[in-house]
XYZ file of C-alpha atoms in Angstrom:
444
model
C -14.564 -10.191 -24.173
C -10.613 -9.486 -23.946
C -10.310 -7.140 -21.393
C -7.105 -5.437 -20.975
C -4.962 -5.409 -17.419
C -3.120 -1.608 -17.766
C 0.541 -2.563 -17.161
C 2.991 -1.468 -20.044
C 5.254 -4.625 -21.053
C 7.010 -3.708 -24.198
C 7.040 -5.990 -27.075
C 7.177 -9.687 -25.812
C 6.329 -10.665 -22.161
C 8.716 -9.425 -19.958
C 10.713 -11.994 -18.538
C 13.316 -10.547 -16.137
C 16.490 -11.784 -16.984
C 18.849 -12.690 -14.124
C 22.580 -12.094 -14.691
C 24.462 -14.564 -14.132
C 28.332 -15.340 -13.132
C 31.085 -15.241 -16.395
C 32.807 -18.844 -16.403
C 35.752 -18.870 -14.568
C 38.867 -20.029 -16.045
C 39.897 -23.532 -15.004
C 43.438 -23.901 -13.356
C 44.324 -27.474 -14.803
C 47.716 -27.573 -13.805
C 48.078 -26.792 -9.950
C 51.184 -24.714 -10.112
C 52.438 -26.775 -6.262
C 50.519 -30.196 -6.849
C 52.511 -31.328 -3.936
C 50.117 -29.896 -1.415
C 46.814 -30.695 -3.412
C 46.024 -33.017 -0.135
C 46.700 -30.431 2.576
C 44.839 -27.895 0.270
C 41.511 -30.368 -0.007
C 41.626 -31.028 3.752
C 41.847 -27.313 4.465
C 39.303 -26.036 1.622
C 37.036 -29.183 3.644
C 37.218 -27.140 6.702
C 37.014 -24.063 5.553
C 33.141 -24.756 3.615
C 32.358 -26.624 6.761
C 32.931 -23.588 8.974
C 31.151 -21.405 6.480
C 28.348 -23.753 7.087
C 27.753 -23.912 10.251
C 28.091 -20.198 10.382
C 25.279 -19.769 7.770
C 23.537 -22.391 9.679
C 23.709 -20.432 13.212
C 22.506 -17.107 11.387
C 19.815 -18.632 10.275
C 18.587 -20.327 13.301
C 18.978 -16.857 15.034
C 16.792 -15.118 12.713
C 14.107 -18.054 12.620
C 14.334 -17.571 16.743
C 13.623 -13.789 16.145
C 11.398 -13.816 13.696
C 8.951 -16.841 14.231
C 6.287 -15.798 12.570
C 7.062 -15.468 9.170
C 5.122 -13.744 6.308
C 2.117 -11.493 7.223
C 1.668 -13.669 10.465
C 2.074 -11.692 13.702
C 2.985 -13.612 16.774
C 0.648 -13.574 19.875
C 2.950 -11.854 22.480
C 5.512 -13.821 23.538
C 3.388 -17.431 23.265
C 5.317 -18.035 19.843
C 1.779 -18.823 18.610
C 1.012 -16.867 14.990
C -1.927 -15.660 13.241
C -2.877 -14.608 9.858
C -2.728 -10.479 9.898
C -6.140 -10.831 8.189
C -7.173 -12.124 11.741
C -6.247 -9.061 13.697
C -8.822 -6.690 14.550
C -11.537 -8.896 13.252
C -13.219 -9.101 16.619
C -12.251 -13.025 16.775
C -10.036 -13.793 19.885
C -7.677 -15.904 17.878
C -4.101 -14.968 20.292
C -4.702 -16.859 24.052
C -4.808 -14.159 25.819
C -6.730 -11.927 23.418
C -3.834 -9.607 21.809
C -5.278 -9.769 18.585
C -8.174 -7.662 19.588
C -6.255 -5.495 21.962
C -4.984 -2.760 19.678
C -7.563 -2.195 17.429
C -7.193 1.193 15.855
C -8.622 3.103 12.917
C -9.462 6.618 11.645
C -13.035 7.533 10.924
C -14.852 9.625 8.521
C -12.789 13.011 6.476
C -11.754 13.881 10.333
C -9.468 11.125 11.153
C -11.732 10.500 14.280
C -9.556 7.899 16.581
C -12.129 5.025 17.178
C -10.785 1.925 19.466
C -12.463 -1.060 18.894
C -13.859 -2.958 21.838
C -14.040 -6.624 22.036
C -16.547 -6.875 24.633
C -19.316 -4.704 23.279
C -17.952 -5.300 19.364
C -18.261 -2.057 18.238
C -16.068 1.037 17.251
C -16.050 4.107 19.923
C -14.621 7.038 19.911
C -11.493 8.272 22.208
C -12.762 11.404 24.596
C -10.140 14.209 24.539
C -10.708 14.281 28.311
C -6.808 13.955 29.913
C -5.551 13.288 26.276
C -2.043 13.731 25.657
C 0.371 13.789 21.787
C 1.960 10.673 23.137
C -0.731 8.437 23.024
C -1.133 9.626 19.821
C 2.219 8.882 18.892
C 1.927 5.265 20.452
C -1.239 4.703 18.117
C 0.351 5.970 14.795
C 3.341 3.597 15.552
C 0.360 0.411 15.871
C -1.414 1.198 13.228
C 2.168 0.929 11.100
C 3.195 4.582 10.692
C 6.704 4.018 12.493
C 7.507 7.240 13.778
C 5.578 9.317 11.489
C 3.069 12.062 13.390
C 1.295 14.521 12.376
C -1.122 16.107 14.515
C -3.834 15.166 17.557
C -6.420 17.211 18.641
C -9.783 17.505 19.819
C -12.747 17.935 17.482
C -16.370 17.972 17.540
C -17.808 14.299 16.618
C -19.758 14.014 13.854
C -20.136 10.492 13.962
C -23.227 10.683 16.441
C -21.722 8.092 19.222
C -23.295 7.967 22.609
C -20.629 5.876 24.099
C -16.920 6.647 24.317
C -13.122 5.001 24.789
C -11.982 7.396 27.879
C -8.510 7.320 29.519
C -7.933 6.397 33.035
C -5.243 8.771 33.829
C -4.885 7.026 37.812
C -4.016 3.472 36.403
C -0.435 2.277 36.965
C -0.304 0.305 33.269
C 1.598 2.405 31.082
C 0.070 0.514 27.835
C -2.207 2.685 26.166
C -4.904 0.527 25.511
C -4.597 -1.075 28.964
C -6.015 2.275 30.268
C -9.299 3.017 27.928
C -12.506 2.221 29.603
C -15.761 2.774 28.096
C -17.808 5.590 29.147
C -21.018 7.185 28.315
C -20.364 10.649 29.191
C -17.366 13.008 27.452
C -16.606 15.565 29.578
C -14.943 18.156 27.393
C -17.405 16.624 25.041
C -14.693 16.389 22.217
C -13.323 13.331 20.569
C -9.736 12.893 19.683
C -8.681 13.926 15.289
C -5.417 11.866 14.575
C -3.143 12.278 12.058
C 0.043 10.417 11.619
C 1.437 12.157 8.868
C 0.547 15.181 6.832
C -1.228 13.674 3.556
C -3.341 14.674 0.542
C -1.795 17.718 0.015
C -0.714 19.137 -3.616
C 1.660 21.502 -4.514
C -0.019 22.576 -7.309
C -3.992 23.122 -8.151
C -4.910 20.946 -10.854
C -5.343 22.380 -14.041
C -7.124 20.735 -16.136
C -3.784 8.923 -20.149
C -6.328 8.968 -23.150
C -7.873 12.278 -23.362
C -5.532 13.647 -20.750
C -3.096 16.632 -20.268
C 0.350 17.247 -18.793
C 0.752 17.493 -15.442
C 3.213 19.915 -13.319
C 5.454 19.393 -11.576
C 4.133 18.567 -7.524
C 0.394 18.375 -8.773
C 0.286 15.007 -8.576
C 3.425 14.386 -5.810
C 2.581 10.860 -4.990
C 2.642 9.220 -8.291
C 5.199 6.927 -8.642
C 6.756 5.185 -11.777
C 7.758 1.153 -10.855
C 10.542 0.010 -13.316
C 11.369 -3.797 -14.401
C 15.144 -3.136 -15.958
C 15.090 0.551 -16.308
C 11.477 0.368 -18.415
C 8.621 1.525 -16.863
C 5.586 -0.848 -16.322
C 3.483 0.138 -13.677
C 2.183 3.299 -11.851
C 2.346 3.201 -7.869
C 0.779 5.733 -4.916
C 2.844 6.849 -2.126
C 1.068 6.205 1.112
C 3.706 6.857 3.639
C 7.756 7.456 3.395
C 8.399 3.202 3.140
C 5.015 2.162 1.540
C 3.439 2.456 -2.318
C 0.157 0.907 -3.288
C -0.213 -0.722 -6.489
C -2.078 -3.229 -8.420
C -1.338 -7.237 -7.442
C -1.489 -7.898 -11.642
C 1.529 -5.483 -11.475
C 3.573 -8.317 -9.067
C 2.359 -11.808 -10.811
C 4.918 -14.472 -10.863
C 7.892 -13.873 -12.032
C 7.479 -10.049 -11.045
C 6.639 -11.150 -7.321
C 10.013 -10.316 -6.469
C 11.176 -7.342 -4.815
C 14.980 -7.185 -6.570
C 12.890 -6.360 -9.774
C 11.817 -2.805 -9.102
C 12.401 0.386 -8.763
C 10.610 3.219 -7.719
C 10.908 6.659 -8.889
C 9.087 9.654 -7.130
C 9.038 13.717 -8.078
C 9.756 13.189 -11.825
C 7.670 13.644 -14.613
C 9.926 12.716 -17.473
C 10.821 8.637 -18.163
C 14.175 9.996 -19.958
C 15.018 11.712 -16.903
C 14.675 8.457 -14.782
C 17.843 6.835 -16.418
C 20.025 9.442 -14.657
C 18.394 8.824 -11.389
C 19.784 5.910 -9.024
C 15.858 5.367 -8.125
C 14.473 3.689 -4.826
C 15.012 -0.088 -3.972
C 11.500 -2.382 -2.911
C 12.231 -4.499 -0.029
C 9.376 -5.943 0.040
C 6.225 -7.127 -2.413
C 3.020 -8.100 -0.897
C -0.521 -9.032 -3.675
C -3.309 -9.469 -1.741
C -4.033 -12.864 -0.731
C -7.157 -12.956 -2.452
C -6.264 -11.403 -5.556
C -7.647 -13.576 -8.581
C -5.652 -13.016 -11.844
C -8.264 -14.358 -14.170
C -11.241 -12.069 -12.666
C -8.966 -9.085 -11.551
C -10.876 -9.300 -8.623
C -8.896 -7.625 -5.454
C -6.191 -6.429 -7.401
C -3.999 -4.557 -5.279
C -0.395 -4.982 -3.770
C 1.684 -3.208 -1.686
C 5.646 -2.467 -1.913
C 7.783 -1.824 1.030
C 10.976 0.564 -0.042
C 14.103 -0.082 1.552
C 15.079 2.827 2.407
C 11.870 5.472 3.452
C 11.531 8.476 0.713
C 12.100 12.071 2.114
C 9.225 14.086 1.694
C 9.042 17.876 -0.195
C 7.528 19.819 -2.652
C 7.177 16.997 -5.391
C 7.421 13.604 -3.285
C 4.064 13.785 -0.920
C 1.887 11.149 0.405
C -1.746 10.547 -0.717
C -4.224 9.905 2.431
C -6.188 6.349 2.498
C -9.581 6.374 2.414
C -11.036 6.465 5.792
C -14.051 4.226 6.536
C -17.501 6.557 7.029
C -16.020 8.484 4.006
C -19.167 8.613 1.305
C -18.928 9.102 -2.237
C -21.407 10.736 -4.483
C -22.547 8.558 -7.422
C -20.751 10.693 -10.345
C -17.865 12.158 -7.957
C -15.549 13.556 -9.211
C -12.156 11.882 -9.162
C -8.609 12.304 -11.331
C -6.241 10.084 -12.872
C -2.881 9.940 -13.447
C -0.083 8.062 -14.991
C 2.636 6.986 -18.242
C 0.779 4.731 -20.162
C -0.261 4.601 -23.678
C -2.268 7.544 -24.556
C -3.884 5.659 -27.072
C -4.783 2.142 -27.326
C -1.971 -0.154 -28.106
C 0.573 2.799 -28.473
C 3.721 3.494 -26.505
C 4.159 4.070 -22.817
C 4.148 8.344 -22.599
C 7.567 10.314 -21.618
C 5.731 12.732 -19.727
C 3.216 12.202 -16.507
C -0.725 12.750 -17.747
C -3.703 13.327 -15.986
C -7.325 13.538 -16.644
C -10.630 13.892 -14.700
C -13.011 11.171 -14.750
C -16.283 10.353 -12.691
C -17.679 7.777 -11.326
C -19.872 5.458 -12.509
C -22.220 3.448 -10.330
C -21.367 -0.572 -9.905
C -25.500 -0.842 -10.723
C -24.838 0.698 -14.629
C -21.611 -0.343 -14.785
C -22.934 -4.131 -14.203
C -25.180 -3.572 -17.005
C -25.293 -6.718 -19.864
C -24.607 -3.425 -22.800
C -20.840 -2.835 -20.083
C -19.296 -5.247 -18.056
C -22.279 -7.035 -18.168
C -21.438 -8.314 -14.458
C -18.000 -8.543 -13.911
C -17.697 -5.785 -11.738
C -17.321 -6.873 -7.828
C -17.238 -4.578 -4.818
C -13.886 -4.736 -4.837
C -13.982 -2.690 -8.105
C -14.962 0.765 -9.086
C -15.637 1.922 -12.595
C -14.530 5.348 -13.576
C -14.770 7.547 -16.807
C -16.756 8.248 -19.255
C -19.743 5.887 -21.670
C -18.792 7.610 -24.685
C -15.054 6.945 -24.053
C -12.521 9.447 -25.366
C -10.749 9.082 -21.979
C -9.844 6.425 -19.978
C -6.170 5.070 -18.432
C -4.666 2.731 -21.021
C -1.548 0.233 -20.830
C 1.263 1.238 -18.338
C -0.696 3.036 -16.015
C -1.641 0.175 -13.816
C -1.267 0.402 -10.506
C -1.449 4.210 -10.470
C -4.417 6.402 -8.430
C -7.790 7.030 -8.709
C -7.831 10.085 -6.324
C -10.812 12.266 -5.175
C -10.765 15.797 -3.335
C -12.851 16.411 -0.153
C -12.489 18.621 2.534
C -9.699 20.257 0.603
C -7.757 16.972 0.930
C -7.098 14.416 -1.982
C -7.374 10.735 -1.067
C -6.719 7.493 -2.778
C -10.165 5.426 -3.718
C -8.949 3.257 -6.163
C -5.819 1.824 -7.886
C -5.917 1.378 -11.976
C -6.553 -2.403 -13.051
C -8.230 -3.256 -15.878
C -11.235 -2.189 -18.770
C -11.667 -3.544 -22.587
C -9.393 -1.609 -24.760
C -8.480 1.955 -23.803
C -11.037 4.844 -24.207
C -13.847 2.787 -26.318
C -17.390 3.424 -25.776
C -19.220 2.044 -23.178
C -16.137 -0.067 -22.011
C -14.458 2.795 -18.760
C -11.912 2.029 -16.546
C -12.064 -0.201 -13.762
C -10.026 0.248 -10.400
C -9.654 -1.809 -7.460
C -11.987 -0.364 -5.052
C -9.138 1.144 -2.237
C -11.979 1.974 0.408
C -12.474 -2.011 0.956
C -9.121 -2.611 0.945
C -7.757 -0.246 3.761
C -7.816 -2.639 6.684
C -5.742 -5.014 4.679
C -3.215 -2.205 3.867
C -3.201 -1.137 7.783
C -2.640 -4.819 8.739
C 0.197 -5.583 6.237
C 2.139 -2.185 7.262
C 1.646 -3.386 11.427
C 2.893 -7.191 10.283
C 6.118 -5.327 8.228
C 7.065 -2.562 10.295
């Protein structure tokens, strides 16, 4: 079967080319060969210097910044670990940091749940003596920098019996250092935390193969990733500094942040080449990504220099876990690719609605006959006629609930564009948002 990844690379594979220096012109005949000696001696010197300089830098940042990569350091021990190992309920740090600030948002409430490493299980924080500066202190560990949005008290709906409850009398001013676990909730409300206001369109959708249009600040964080001013994959805005996209987007020799550039709040490619665009710092594929199977294909981007938000540049919200899907939900995507198979990447930003399809038919030997992991989601439609096509990999699968749009899966891969019986597949974003959470704690 030759299954198609959806990234648009015009005509031949895209090899970035790297400019390089023009020759310089050779100088021949020293115009005061007399002092070619002293010259060489001091030119010695001089390169030596500069080395040792470069030399001292670099110590100093290897000093700083031990652990290198995705590895976090334990504390101050100058011991590292994977950031796959953090918050996995492993004590892999000496003194247990790794499991210390355990963090995550649960269900379409954003319920704060802390993670305990003695009973290993997820509780909820009581509101009891709860105050917006823990909650700043947790959106800064989970990787949001200074981004906050809102914390209050809710209801839970997630039918816990035991609780994470401040102790307002101890002298430790470390957050964590002051949860104890409780049975009883006194205000008998749990804490809702949002780090940053998400999900939110400025437009109501109106209506890519099969696709229409979109408006301006319907879609606000859809993001076009350029290679040389040509557009070849789609990206989601997740917060001001961080886009998710698909790893296939990033193989070798695209791995490299100085490639791209991301441009947010445009619908038009021909309007892109009069915009300077926003500079990745950073490229991370998942470490697991296979390029043969697609399987975990996603990838993160870290912009160096954090987008400012408005009516057209908004982030998406990540899945939260406890979030369920119905089997044929409804869900939208969006993007610049081809809107037909094997034609041109589109000037202007589509969208289309597609459903779900369940991994159990989607499996079937008359699909993908198998090839579809958890880490995947199949979208669209059996009789085709709409689909995402070449160019718009990377971009969202996004789903509205609870009047909020959030980000379930990133576009990948499927067997031509639009044919019957062959939909799109996505990588499956609700597996993958501890990874994203861990990456944006190990880079911030």
């Amino acid at each position: 079967m030759d299954t198609n990844q959806k990234a648009s690379i015009p005509g031949s594979p895209l090899w970035p080319l790297v400019p390089t220096e023009r020759m310089r012109p050779s100088t021949t005949h020293p115009r005061y060969p007399e002092t070619k000696k002293v010259l060489c001696i001091l030119l010695s010197l001089g390169l030596l210097l500069v080395v040792l300089v470069v030399a001292a830098i670099l110590l100093w940042k290897f000093v700083e910044n031990k652990c290198m990569g995705s590895r976090i350091e334990c504390g101050n021990s100058g011991i590292c670990t994977s950031a796959s190992q953090w918050c996995d309920g492993i004590l892999h740090c000496p003194n247990g940091e790794d499991e210390n600030r355990c963090v995550r948002l649960y269900g379409l409430n954003f319920i704060l749940q802390v993670y305990s490493s003695q009973r290993k299980s997820w509780h909820p924080v009581c509101e009891d003596d709860w105050s917006e500066s823990y909650g700043r202190a947790v959106c800064r560990d989970m990787g949001y920098g200074n981004s906050f949005y809102s914390s209050q008290g809710i209801k839970d709906d997630s039918g816990a019996t035991r609780f994470m409850k401040l102790n307002t009398s101890a002298d430790n001013i470390d957050l964590y250092k002051k949860l104890y676990h409780s049975d009883v909730c006194s205000s008998k409300k749990v804490v809702s935390l949002r780090c940053m206001e998400c999900g939110v369109s400025s437009k109501q959708q109106s209506r890519i193969v099969g696709g229409a249009n979109a408006a301006l600040g319907e879609w606000p964080w859809q993001v076009s990733l350029h290679v040389q001013d040509v557009h070849v994959c789609g990206g989601s805005i997740i917060t001001p500094e961080w886009i998710v996209t698909a790893a296939h987007c990033v193989e070798p020799p695209l791995n490299s942040p100085r490639y791209w550039t991301a441009f947010a709040g445009i619908l038009s490619q021909s309007l892109m080449f009069y915009e300077n665009g926003h500079r990745v710092g950073k490229v991370i594929a998942h470490p697991n990504y296979d390029s043969k199977t697609k399987n975990n294909d996603i990838a993160l981007m870290k912009l160096e220099a954090p987008l400012t938000f408005n009516d057209r540049v908004k982030p998406v919200c990540l899945p939260n876990p406890g979030m369920r899907l119905e089997p044929k939900q409804s869900c939208w995507i969006s993007g610049w690719g081809a809107t037909y198979e094997k034609g041109k990447t589109s000037e202007l930003l589509n969208a289309a609605m597609v459903p779900l399809i369940e991994p159990e038919q989607c499996n079937n030997k008359f699909i993908y006959n198998d090839l579809i992991t958890p880490a995947m989601i199949c979208a669209g439609y059996l009789e085709g006629k709409v689909d995402s096509c070449q160019g718009d990999s990377g971009g969202p699968l996004v789903t509205l609930k609870s009047s909020i749009w959030w980000l379930i899966g990133d576009t990948s891969w499927g067997s031509g564009c639009a044919k019957m019986n062959r939909p799109g597949v996505y990588g499956n974003v609700t597996v993958f948002t501890d990874w994203i959470y861990q990456e944006m704690r190990a880079n911030s």
